[in-house]
Short mmCIF file of C-alpha atoms in Angstrom, two decimals:
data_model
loop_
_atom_site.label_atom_id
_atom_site.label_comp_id
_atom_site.label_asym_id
_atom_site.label_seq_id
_atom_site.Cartn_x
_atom_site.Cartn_y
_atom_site.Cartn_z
CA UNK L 1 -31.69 66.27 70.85
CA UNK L 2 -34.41 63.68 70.64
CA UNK L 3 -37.03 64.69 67.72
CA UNK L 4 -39.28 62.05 68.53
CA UNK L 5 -41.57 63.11 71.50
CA UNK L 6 -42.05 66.44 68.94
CA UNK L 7 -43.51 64.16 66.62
CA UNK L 8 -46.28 62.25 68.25
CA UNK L 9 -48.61 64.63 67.26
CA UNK L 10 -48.03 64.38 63.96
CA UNK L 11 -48.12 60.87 64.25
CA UNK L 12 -51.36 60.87 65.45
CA UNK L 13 -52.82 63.40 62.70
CA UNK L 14 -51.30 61.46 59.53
CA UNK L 15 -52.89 58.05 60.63
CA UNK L 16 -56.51 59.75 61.38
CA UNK L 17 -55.55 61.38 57.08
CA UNK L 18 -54.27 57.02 56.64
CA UNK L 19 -57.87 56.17 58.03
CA UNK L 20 -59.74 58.54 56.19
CA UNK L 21 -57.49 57.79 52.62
CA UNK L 22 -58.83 54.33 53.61
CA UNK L 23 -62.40 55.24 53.86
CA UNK L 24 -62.52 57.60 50.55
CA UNK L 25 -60.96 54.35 48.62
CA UNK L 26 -63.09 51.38 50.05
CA UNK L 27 -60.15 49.94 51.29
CA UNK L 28 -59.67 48.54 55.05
CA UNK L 29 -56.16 48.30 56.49
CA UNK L 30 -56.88 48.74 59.68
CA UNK L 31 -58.47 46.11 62.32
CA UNK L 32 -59.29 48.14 65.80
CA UNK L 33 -57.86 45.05 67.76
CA UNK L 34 -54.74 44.77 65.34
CA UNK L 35 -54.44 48.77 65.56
CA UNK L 36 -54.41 48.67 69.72
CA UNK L 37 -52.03 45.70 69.56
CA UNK L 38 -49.47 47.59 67.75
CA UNK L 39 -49.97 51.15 69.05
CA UNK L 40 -49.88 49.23 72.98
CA UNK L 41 -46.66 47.83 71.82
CA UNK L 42 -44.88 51.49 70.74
CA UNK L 43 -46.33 52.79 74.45
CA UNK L 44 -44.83 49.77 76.20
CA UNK L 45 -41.49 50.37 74.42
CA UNK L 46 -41.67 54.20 75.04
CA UNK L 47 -42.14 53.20 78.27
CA UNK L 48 -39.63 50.71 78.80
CA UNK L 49 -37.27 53.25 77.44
CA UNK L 50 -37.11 55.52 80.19
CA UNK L 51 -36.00 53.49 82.20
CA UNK L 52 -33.80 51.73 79.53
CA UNK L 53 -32.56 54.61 77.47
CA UNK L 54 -29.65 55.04 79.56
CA UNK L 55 -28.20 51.81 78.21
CA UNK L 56 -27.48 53.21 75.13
CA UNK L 57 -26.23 56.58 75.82
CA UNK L 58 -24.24 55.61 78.95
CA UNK L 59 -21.71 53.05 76.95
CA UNK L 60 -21.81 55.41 73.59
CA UNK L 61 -20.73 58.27 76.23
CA UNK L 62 -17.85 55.85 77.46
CA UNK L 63 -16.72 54.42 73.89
CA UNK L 64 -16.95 58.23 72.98
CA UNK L 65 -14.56 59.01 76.09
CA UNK L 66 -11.78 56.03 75.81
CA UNK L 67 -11.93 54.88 72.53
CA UNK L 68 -12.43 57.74 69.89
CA UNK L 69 -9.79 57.87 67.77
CA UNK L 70 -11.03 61.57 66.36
CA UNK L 71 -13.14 64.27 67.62
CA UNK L 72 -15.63 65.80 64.93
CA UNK L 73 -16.84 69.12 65.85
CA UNK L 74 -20.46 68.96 66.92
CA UNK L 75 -20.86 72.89 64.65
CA UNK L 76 -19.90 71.34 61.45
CA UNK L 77 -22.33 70.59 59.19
CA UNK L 78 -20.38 67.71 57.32
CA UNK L 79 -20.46 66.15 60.79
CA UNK L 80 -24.26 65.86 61.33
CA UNK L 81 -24.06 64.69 57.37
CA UNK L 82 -21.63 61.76 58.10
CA UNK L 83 -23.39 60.60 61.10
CA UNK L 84 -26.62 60.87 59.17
CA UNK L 85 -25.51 58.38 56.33
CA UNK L 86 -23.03 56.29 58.66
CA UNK L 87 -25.62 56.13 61.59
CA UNK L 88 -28.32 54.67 58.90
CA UNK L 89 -25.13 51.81 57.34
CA UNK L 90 -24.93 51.04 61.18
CA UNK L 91 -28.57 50.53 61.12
CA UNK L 92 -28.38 48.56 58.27
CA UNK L 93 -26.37 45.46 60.34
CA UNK L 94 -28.23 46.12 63.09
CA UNK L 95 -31.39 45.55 61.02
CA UNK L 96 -29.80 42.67 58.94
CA UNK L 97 -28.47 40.77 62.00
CA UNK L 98 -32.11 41.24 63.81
CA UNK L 99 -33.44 39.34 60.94
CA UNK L 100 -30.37 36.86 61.28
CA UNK L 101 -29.68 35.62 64.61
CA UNK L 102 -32.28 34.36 66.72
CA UNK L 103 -31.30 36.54 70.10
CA UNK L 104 -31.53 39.54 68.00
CA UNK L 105 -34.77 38.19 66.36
CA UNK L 106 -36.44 37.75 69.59
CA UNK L 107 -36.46 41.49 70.05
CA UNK L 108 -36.76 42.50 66.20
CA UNK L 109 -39.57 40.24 65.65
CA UNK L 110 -42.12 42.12 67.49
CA UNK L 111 -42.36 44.89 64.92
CA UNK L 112 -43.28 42.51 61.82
CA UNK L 113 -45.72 40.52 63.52
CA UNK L 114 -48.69 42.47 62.91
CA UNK L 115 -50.40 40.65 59.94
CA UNK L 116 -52.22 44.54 58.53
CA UNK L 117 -49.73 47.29 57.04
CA UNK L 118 -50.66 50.76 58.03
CA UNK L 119 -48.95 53.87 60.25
CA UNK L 120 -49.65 52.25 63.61
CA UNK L 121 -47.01 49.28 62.44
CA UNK L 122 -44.28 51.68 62.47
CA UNK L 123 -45.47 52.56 66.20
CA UNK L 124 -45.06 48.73 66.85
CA UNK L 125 -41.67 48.80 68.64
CA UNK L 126 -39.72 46.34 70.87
CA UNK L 127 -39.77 46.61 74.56
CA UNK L 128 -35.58 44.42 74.47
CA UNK L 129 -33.76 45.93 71.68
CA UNK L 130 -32.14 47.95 74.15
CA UNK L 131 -30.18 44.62 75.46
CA UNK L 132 -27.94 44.41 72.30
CA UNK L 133 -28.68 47.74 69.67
CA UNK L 134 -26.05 49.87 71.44
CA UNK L 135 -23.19 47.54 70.35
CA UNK L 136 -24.42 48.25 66.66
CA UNK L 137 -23.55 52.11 66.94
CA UNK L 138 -20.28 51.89 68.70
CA UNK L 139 -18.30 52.56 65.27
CA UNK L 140 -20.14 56.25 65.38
CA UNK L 141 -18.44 56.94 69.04
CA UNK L 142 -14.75 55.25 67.98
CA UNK L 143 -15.12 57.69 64.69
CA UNK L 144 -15.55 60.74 67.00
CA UNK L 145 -19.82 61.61 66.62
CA UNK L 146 -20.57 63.58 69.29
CA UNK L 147 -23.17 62.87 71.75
CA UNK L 148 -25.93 65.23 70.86
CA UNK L 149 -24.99 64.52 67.42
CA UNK L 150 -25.58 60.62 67.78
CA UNK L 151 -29.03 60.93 69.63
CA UNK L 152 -30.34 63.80 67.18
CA UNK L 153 -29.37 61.66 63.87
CA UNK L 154 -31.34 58.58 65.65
CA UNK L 155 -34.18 60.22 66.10
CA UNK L 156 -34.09 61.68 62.20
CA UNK L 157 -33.42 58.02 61.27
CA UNK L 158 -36.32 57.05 63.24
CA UNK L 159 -38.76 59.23 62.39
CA UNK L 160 -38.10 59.22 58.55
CA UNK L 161 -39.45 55.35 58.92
CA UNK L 162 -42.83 56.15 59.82
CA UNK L 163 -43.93 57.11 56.61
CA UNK L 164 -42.70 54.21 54.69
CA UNK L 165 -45.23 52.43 56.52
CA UNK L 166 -48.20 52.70 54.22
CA UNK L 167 -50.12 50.98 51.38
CA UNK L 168 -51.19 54.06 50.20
CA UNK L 169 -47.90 55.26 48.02
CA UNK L 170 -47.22 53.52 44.78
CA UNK L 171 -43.52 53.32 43.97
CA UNK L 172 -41.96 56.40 43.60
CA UNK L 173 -39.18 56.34 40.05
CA UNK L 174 -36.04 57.18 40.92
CA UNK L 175 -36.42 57.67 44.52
CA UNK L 176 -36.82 53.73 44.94
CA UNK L 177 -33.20 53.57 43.71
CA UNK L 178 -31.73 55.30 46.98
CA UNK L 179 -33.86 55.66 49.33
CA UNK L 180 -36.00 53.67 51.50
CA UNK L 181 -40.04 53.99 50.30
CA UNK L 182 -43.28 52.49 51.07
CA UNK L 183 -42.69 49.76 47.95
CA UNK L 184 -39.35 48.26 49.28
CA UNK L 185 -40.38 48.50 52.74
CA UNK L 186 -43.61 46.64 52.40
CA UNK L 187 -41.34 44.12 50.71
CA UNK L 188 -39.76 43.74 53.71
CA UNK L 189 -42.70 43.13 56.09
CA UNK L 190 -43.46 39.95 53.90
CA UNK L 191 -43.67 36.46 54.67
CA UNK L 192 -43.24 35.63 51.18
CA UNK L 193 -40.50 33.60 50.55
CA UNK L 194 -39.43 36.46 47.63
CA UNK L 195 -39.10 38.84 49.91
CA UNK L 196 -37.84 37.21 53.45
CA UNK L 197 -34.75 39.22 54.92
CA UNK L 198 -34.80 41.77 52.27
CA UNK L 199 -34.91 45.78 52.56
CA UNK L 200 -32.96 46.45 55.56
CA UNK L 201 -32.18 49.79 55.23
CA UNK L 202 -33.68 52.79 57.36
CA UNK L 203 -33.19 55.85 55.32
CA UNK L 204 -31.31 54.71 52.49
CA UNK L 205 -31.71 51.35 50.32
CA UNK L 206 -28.51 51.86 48.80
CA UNK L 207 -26.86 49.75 51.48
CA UNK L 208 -29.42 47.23 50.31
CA UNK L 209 -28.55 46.96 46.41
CA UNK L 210 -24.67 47.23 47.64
CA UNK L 211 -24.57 44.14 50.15
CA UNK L 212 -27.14 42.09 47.82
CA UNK L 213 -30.46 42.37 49.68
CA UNK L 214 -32.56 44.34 47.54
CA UNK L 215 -35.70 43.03 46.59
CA UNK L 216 -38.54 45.07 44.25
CA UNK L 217 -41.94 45.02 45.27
CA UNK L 218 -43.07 42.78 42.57
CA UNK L 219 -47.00 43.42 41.25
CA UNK L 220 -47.24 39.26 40.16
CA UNK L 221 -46.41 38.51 43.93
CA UNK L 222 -48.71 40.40 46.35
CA UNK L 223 -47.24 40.82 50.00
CA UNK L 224 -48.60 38.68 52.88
CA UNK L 225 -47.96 40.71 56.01
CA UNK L 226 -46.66 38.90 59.29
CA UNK L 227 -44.08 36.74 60.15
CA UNK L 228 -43.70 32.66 59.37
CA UNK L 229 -44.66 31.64 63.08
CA UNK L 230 -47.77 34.00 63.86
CA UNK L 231 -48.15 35.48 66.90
CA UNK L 232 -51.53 34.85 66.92
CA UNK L 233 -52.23 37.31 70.18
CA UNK L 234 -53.27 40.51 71.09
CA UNK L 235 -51.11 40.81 74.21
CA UNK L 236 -48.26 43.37 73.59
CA UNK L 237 -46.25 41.67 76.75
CA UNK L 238 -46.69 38.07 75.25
CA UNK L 239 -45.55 39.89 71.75
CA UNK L 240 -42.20 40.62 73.45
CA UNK L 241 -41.51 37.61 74.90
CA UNK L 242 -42.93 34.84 72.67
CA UNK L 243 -40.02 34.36 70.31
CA UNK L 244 -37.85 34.18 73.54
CA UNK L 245 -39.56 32.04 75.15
CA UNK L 246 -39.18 29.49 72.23
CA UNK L 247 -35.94 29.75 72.01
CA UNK L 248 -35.39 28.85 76.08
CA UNK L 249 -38.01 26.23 75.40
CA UNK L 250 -35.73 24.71 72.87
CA UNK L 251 -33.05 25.75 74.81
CA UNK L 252 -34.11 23.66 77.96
CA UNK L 253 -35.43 20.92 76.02
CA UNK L 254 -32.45 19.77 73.64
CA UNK L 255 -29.52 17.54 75.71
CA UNK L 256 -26.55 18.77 74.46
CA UNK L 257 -25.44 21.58 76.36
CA UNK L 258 -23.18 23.34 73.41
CA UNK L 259 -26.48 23.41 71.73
CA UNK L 260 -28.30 24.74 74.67
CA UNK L 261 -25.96 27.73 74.48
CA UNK L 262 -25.42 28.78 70.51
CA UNK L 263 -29.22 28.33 69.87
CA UNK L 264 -29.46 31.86 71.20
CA UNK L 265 -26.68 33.20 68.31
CA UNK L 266 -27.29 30.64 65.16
CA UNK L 267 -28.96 31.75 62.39
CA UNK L 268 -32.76 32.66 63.08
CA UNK L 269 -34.65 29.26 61.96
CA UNK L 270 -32.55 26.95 63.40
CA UNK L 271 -33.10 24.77 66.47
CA UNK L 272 -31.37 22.30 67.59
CA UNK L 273 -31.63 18.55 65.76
CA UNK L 274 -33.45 16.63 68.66
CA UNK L 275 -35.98 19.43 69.39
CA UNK L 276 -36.49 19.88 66.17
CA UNK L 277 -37.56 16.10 65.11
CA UNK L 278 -39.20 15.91 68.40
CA UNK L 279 -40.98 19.01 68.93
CA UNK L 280 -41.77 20.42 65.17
CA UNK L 281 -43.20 23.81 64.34
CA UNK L 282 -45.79 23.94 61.96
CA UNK L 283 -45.53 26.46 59.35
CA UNK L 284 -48.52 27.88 58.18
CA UNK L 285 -49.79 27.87 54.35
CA UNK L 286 -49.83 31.01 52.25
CA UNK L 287 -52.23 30.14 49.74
CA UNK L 288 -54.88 29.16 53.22
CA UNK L 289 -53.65 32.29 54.84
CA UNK L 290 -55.99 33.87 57.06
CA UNK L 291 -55.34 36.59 59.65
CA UNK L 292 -55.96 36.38 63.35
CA UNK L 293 -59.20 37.74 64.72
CA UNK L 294 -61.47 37.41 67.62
CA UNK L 295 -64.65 37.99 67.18
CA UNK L 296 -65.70 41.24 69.40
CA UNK L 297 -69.23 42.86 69.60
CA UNK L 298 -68.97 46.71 68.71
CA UNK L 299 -69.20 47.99 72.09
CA UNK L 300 -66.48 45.79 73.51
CA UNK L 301 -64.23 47.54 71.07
CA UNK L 302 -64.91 51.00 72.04
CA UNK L 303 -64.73 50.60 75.39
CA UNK L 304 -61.17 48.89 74.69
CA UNK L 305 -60.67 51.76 72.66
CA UNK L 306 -61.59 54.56 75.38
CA UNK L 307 -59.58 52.27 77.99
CA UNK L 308 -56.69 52.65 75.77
CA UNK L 309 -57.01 56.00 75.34
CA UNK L 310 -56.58 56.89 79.11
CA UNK L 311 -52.96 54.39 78.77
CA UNK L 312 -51.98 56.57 75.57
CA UNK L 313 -52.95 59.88 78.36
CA UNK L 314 -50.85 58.40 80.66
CA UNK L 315 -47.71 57.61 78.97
CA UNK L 316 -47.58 61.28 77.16
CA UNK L 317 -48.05 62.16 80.52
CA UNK L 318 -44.65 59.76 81.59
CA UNK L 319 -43.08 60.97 78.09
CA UNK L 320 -43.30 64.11 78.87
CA UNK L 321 -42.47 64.11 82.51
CA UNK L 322 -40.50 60.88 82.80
CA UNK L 323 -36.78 62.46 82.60
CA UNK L 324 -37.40 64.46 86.19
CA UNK L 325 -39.15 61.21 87.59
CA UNK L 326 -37.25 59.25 90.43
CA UNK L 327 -36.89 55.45 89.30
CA UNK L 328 -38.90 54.59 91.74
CA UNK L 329 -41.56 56.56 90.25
CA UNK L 330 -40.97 55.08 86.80
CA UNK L 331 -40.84 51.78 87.81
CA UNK L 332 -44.53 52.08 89.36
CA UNK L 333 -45.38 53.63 86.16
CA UNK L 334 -43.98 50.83 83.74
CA UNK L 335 -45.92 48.63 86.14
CA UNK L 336 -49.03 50.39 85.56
CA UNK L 337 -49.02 50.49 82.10
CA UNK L 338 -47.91 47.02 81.81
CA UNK L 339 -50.43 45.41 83.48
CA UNK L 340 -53.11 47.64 82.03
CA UNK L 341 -52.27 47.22 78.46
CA UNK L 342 -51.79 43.34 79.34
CA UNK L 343 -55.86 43.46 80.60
CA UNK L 344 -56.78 45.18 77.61
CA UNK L 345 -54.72 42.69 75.51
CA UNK L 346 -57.29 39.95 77.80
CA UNK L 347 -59.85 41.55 76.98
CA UNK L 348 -59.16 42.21 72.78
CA UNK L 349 -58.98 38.15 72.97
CA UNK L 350 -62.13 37.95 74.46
CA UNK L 351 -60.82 35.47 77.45
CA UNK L 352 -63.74 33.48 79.49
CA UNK L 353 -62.00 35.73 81.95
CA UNK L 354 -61.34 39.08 80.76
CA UNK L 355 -64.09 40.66 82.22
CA UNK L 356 -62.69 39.82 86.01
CA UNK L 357 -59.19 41.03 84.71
CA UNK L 358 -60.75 44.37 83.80
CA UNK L 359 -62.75 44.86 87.36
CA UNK L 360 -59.00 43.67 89.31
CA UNK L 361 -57.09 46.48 87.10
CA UNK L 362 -59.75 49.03 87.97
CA UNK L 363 -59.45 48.34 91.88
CA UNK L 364 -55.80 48.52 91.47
CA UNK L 365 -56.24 52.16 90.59
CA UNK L 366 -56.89 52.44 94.48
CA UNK L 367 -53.06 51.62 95.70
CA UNK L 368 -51.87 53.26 92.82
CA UNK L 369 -53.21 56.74 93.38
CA UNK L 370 -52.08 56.63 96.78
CA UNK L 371 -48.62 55.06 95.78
CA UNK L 372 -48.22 57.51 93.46
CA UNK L 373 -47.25 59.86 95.26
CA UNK L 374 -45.52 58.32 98.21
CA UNK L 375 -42.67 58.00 95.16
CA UNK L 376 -42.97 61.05 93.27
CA UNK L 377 -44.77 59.80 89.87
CA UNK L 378 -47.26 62.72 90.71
CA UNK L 379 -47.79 65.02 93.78
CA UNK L 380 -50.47 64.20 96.29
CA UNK L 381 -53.88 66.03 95.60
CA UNK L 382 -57.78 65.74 96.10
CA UNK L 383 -58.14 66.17 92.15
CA UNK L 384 -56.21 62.53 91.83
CA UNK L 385 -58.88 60.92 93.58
CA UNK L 386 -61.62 62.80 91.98
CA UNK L 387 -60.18 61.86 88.79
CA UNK L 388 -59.61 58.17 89.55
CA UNK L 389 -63.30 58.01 91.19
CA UNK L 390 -65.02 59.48 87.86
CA UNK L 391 -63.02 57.21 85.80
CA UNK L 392 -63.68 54.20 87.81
CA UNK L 393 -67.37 54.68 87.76
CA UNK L 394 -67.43 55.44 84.33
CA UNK L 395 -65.19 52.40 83.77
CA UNK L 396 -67.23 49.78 85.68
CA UNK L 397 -70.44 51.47 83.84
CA UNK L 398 -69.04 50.60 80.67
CA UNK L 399 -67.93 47.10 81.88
CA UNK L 400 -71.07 46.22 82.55
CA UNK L 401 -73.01 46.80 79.75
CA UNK L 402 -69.71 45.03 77.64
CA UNK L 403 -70.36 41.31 80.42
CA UNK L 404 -72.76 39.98 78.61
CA UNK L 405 -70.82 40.37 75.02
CA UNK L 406 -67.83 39.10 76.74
CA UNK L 407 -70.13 35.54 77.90
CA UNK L 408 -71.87 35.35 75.26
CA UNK L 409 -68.94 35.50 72.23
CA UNK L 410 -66.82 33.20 74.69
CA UNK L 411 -69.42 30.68 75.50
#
C-alpha cells in the first residue's frame, strides 16, 4: 500500500506550522519563487510517476517471480521489519551512487539544487529516477519481500524523510547516532567541501558511520545549501534536464568515442580531458556566495502563486484519479501540467516574454477542455467550460494588471 497520497495533507499543514515557526523567530527560509520551484518539481515527478510507476513494480514483480530464492510471508511481522531496515541499506547505495556517478547524478541532482532548506525541499523530487532506482531494490525481490510489502516499506521510507528537512530542529543526543535527523541531513544538502557526499542514509544513519560517510553538522562550519554548479533557474523541466544535458554536451563535444560513452558512468565531476581544458566550468566561490533571485513585484508573485495553486488542484485531482485513467488520458495530463508549470517557471524568471507565454497557456485551456474528454481524463460536461471560462477571465484579469511589472523589471 502506498502511504504517500495519505500524507499530502499533512504535508501541506506542517509547512504552513514551518512558515509560521519562521515568522514567530524572525527568520526567513523560504523565498516564494524558490518555494514554487521546488513544490512544481514534486508535482511534475508525481506526475511523471503515473505514468512511470509501473517501471518499478513491473520488474520487482518479475525478479520476485523468477529469481526469489525464499518466500517471506507477507503476515509476519519480522517480514515488514526486515524489509524496513534492508529496503532503507538498499537506499543507502542507491543514494550513495546518485551522488557518485554522473547518470545517476543527473536524476539525483534535482533534489539538492534548491539553494533555501525548508519542507518544500523534501517535495523537490526527480521527474528520471525511475530510469535506473528499480535496479537498486532488486536484492529485496531475490530475498523473497513481497509485493505489497516492498511498495508499503517505500512509502514509510519516504515519508519519514520529510521531516528531516528543516532548520528548525537542533540535533537531537542520541538519536543522531542511528537515525537520520534534521542535523546530518542538512549536512548533506551542503556544498561545503566538509560535507560533500556525506549522510546518505534515509531512515537510518547507521549505514552512514558503518561504510565511512558520516559527517556531523559542525557549528564552526555553517551549511551553504545548493549544489557546486547552480542551477540558477526557476524552471522545474530545465531542473530535470540540465545536468543531462551537460553531460551529452560533453558527451558530443569530446573526440574519443570510449570517452563519449563512460562519461555517462565515471565518477560525478569528471569530464572528459579535451572538454574539460577546452570548455571549463566555473565553480562558484563560497565566501561570494549569493543565491539566485529575480527580482519580482508583489503582485507578480501572487498571481504565480494562485496560478500554481490551480496546477497543485489539478494534479491531486490526477493523484487521486490517475490509476483508473487511460494513458491516453494521462499523457494529456502530464502535458498539461508540464507546460503550465514550465510558463509559470517563465514567468518566476521574469522573461521579456513571459507575459505572452502566460496568455498562449491560457488559450490552450480551449483544446484541452474539449480534448479532455475525447480521452477520458474527465467526462464531458457544461460545468468544464464554465469552469475554464471563469478561470480564464479571472486569469487574463490578473495578467493584466501583472504586464506592466513584467516590462518594467525586464526592461
Amino acid at each position: 500500500m502506498d502511504f504517500v497520497p495519505y500524507a499530502v495533507p499533512f504535508f501541506i499543514a506542517l509547512i504552513v506550522v514551518e512558515l509560521l515557526a519562521d515568522r514567530w523567530r524572525g527568520e526567513r527560509n523560504y523565498r516564494v519563487a524558490d518555494a514554487i520551484n521546488s513544490l512544481s518539481t514534486g508535482v511534475l515527478s508525481t506526475t511523471t510517476g503515473l505514468l512511470t510507476k509501473g517501471v518499478g513494480i513491473l520488474t520487482y514483480a518479475f525478479a520476485l517471480k523468477h529469481l526469489a530464492v525464499i518466500e517471506l510471508p507477507a503476515q509476519s511481522v519480522w517480514t515488514w521489519v526486515f524489509a524496513f531496515v534492508f529496503y532503507d541499506f538498499c537506499y543507502y547505495w542507491l543514494h550513495r551512487m546518485g551522488h557518485e556517478r554522473n547518470i545517476l547524478w543527473a536524476a539525483h541532482s534535482v533534489h539538492h539544487q534548491s539553494e533555501d532548506y525548508n519542507l518544500s525541499t523534501a517535495l523537490r523530487q526527480t521527474s528520471t529516477g525511475f530510469l535506473l532506482s528499480w535496479i537498486f531494490y532488486l536484492p529485496l525481490a531475490v530475498l523473497g519481500v513481497p509485493l505489497v510489502v516492498f511498495i508499503s516499506v517505500a512509502s514509510l521510507n519516504l515519508l519519514y524523510q520529510f521531516w528531516v528537512h528543516t532548520r528548525h530542529v537542533p540535533k537531537l543526543g542520541w538519536y543522531e547516532w542511528f537515525f537520520v535527523t534534521p542535523s546530518n541531513h542538512r549536512a548533506h544538502h551542503a556544498q561545503n567541501a566538509l560535507y560533500m557526499d556525506r549522510n546518505y542514509g534515509g531512515v537510518f544513519i547507521i549505514w552512514d558511520r558503518l561504510f565511512g560517510t558520516f559527517q556531523e553538522e559542525d557549528d564552526n562550519e555553517p551549511v551553504i545549501f545548493g549544489v557546486t554548479t547552480p542551477l540558477a533557474s526557476w524552471n522545474p523541466l530545465w531542473a530535470n534536464l540540465q545536468f543531462y544535458a551537460q553531460l551529452w554536451s560533453d558527451a558530443r563535444r569530446t573526440e574519443r568515442w570510449w570517452d563519449k560513452l563512460r562519461i555517462w558512468f565515471m565518477r560525478t565531476g569528471w569530464r572528459p580531458a579535451d572538454v574539460k581544458a577546452k570548455y571549463p566550468l566555473a565553480k562558484h566561490d563560497l565566501s561570494q556566495f549569493r543565491k539566485f533571485d529575480v527580482p519580482l513585484d508583489v503582485r507578480q508573485q501572487v498571481y504565480i502563486a494562485l496560478q500554481f495553486a490551480a496546477y497543485v488542484g489539478f494534479g491531486s485531482y490526477l493523484m487521486n484519479f490517475g490509476e483508473g485513467l487511460p494513458t491516453a488520458a494521462l499523457i494529456l495530463g502530464w502535458s498539461a501540467m508540464a507546460l503550465g508549470l514550465f510558463t509559470l517557471g517563465v514567468a518566476l524568471e521574469n522573461r521579456p516574454w513571459a507575459w505572452k507565454a502566460e496568455l498562449s497557456r491560457l488559450v490552450l485551456n480551449v483544446p484541452l477542455v474539449w480534448l479532455a474528454p475525447l480521452v477520458g481524463l474527465w467526462p464531458a460536461s457544461n460545468l468544464s467550460w464554465l469552469g475554464l471560462l471563469s478561470y480564464s477571465l479571472l486569469s487574463v484579469i490578473g495578467l493584466y494588471c501583472c504586464r506592466s511589472r513584467f516590462t518594467r523589471l525586464v526592461s
